[in-house]
XYZ file of C-alpha atoms in Angstrom:
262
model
C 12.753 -1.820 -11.595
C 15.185 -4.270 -10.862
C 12.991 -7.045 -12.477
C 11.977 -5.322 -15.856
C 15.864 -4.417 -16.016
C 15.916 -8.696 -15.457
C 13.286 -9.284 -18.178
C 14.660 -6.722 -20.686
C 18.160 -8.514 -20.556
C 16.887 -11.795 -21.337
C 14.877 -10.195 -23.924
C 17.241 -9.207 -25.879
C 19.054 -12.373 -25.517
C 16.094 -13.888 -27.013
C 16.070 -11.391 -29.725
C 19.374 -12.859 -30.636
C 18.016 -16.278 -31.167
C 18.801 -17.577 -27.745
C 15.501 -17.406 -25.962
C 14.606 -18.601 -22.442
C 11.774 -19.697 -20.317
C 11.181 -17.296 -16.840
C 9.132 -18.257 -13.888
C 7.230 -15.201 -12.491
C 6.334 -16.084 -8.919
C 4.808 -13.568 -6.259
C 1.552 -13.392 -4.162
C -2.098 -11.594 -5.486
C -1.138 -7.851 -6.489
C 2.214 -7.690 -6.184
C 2.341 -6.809 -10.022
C 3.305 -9.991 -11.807
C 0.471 -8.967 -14.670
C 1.565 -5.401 -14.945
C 5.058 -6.316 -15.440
C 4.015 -8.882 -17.937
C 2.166 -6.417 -19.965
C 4.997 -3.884 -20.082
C 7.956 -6.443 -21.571
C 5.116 -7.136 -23.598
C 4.935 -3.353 -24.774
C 8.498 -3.174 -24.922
C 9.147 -6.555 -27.414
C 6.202 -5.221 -29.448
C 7.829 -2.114 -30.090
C 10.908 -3.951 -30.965
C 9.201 -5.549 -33.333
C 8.680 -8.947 -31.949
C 5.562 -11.147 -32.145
C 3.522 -11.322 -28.514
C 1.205 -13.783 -27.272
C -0.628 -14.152 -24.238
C -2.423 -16.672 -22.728
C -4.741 -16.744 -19.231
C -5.579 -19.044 -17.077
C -8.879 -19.276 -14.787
C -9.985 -20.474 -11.741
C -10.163 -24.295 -12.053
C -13.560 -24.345 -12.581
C -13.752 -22.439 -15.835
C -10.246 -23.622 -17.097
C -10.889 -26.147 -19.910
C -7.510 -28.684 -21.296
C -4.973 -26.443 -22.799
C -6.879 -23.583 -21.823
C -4.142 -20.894 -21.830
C -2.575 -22.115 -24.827
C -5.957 -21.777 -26.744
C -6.263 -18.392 -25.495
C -2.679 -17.103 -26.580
C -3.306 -18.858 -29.627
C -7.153 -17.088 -30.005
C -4.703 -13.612 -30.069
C -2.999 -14.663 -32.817
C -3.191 -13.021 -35.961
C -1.899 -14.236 -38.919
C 0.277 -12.225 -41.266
C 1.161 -13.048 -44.938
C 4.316 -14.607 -44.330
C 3.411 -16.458 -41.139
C 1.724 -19.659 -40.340
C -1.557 -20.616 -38.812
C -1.778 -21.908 -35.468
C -2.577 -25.346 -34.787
C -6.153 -26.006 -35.569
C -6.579 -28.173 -32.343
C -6.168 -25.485 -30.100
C -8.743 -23.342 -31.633
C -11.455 -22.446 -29.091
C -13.927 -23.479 -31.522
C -11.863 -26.814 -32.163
C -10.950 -28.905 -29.296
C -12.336 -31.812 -30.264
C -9.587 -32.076 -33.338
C -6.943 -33.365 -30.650
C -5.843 -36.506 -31.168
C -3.059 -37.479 -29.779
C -0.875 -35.784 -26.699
C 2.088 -36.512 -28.847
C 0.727 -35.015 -32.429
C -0.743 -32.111 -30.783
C 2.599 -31.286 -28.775
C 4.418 -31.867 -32.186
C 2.090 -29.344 -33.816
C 2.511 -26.727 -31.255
C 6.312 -27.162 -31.298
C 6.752 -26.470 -35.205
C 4.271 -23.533 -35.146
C 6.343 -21.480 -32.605
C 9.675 -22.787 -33.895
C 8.233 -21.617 -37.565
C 6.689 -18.459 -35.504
C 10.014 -17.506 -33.922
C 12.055 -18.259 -37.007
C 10.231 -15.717 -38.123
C 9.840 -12.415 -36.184
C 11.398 -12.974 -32.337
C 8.201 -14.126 -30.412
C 7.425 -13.638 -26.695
C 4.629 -15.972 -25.031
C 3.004 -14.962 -21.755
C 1.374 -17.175 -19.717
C -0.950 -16.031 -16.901
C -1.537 -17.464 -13.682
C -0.425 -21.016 -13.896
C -1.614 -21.876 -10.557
C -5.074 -22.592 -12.166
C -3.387 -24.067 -15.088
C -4.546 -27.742 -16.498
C -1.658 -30.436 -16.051
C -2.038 -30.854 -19.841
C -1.109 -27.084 -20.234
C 2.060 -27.491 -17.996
C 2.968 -30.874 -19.868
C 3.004 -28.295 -22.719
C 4.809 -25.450 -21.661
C 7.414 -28.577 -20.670
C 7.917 -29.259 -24.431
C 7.525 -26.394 -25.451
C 10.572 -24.630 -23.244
C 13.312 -27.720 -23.793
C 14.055 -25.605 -27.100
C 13.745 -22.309 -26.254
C 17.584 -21.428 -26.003
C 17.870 -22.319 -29.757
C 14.982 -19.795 -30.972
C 14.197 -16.296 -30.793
C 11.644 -17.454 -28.072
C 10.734 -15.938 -24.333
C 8.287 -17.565 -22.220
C 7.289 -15.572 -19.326
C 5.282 -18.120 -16.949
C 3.789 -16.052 -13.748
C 1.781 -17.550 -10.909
C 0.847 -17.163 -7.167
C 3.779 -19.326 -5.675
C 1.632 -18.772 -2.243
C -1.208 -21.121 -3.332
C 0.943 -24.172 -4.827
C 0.620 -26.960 -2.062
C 3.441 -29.744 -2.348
C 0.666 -31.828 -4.194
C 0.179 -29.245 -7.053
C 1.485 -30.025 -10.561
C 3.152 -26.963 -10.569
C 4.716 -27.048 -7.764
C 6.205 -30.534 -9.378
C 6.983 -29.430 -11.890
C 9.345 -26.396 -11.491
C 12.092 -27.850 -10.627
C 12.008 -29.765 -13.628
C 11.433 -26.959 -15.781
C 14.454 -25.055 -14.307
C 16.594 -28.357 -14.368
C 15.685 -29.394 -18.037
C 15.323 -25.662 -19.221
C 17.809 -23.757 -17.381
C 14.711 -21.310 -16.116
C 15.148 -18.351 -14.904
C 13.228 -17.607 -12.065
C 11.943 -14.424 -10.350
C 10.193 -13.918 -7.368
C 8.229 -10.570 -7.212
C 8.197 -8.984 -3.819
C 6.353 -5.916 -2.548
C 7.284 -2.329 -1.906
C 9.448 -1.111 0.226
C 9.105 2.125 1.940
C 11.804 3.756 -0.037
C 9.754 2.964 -3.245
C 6.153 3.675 -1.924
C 7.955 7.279 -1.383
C 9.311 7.576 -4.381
C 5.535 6.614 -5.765
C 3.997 9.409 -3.906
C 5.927 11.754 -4.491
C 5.785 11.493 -8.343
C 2.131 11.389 -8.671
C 1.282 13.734 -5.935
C 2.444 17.449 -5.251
C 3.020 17.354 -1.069
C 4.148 18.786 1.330
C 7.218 16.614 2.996
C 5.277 16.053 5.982
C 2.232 14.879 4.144
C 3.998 12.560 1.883
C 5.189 10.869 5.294
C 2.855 10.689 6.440
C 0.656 9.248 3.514
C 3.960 6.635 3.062
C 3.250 5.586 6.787
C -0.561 5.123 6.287
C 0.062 3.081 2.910
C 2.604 1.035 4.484
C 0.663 -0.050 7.863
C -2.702 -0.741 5.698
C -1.312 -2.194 2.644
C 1.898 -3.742 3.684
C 3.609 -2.646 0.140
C 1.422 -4.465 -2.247
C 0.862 -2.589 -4.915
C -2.459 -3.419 -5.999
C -3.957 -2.482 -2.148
C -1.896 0.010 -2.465
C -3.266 1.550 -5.632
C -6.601 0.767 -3.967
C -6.606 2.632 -1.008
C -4.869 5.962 -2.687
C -8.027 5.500 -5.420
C -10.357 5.395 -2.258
C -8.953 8.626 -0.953
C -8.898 10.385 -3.872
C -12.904 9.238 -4.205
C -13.091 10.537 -0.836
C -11.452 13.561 -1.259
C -9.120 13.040 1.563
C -6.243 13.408 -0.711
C -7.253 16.294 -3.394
C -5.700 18.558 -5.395
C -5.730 22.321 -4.501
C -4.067 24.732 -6.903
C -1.004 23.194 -7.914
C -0.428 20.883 -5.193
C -1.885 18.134 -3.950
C -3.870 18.308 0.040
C -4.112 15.503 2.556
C -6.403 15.364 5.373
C -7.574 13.406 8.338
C -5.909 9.618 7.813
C -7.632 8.530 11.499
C -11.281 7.515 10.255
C -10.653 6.063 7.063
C -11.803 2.985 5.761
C -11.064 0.129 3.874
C -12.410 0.472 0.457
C -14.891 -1.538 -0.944
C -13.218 -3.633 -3.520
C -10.165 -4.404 -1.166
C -13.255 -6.054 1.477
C -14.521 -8.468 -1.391
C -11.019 -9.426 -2.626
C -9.605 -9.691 1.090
C-alpha cells in the first residue's frame, strides 16, 4: 500500500508534465510485477499511454531487447507517431549508429509524451543488455521535463558489484534524480489482514493459518499465494456453508511449483 500510494504520487506529477524515472528493487515474488501492472491499470484509466517492456534470462535477451518489446506493444493512433523502425523485432539490423538510434528513441517518446502522458515499464533489468541500460540512461536525463514515468524493477539480490546495473544506479539516481523503492515482504499484520479478506474464519483459524504462512513462506507473497493455492487444491482450507474450514497444518507439503522455483 504504501508503495502504490508512492507510485500514484509521482504519477500524477508526471501527468503534469514533470515525469520521473523509479527504480523498483526487491527479491523473486515479492510483487515488483504486480505492482507494475496495477499503476499501469491506474495511468491507463487516466488516460495515459502505457508501455511495457521485459527482459529475459541472458541467454534469450537479444541488444535492446526490452525496448523492442515495449515498443512491439505499441499501437499507433492517428495523431501519434511510429516507433523507431530499428527497434522493431523484425528490424534490428536497421541500427546504425548508438548515437542515431538513441536520438530516435529520444524524439519518439518526447513526441509520445507530448502527446498523451506516457508511462514505460521496464521488467527485470537484472537480465537487461548494457545497451538497454545505456538507453534507459538517455532516455531518463529528460524525464522531469515531459509527461514521462519510467518504472525500472529488478532483483537487487542478484546484482554482483561487477553488474552493469549495479554501476549504473547510482548514476541514474545522481544524473536523474531517481526515485528509488525497495519492495519488502509481508509482515504479519498484513498476511492477517490478507486472510481475513479472502477467507471466512474462525479467529483461531486465521492464526493460526497467519502462523503457518509466515514460518513456510517468510512473507513473500508469491510463496505465499502458492502455498494457500496448494491448500485450497488439497482441500485443507475449504469452504463450508458460508465460511471458510481449516484443517490439519502438521503434514502438509510444499507444493510443487514452489520445489522447481526454490
Amino acid at each position: 500500500d504504501r508503495e502504490l500510494r508512492d507510485l500514484r504520487r509521482l504519477l500524477d506529477t508526471a501527468m503534469d508534465g514533470r515525469g520521473q524515472l523509479v527504480l523498483l528493487g526487491g527479491e523473486a515474488g515479492v510483487g515488483k510485477t504486480t505492482i507494475a501492472e496495477a499503476l499501469c491499470r491506474e495511468a491507463a484509466d487516466r488516460g495515459a499511454l502505457t508501455l511495457t517492456g521485459r527482459c529475459y534470462d541472458l541467454t534469450d535477451t537479444p541488444p535492446y531487447g526490452p525496448w523492442t518489446d515495449a515498443f512491439d506493444g505499441y499501437r499507433r493512433e492517428a495523431d501519434l507517431p511510429s516507433p523507431p523502425v530499428a527497434l522493431a523485432s523484425t528490424a534490428t539490423d536497421a541500427i546504425t549508429t548508438r548515437s542515431a538510434l538513441f536520438d530516435r528513441v529520444r524524439t519518439f517518446v518526447a513526441t509520445l509524451a507530448g502527446r498523451r502522458p506516457l508511462v514505460i515499464v521496464l521488467e527485470d533489468l537484472h537480465w537487461a543488455d548494457p545497451e538497454s541500460l545505456d538507453l534507459l540512461r538517455v532516455v531518463s536525463r529528460e524525464a522531469a521535463t515531459q509527461a514521462l514515468l519510467v518504472l525500472a524493477t529488478f532483483r537487487g539480490d542478484e546484482l554482483t558489484t561487477n553488474h552493469p546495473l549495479y554501476r549504473l544506479l547510482p548514476v541514474l539516481e545522481r544524473e536523474t534524480g531517481a526515485w528509488r523503492l525497495e519492495l519488502r515482504r509481508l509482515h504479519r499484520e498484513a498476511l492477517h489482514r490478507l486472510v481475513v479478506v479472502r477467507y471466512r474464519l474462525t479467529e483461531a483459524d486465521s492464526a493460526r493459518l497467519v502462523a503457518y504462512l509466515y514460518a513456510e513462506a517468510g512473507g513473500n507473497p508469491f510463496f505465499t499465494q502458492q502455498l494457500l493455492r496448494a491448500l485450497e487444491e488439497d482441500e485443507v482450507l475449504r469452504p463450508l456453508g458460508n465460511r471458510w474450514v481449516l484443517g490439519d497444518l502438521e503434514h502438509t507439503g510444499v507444493p510443487s511449483l514452489l520445489r522447481e522455483v526454490i
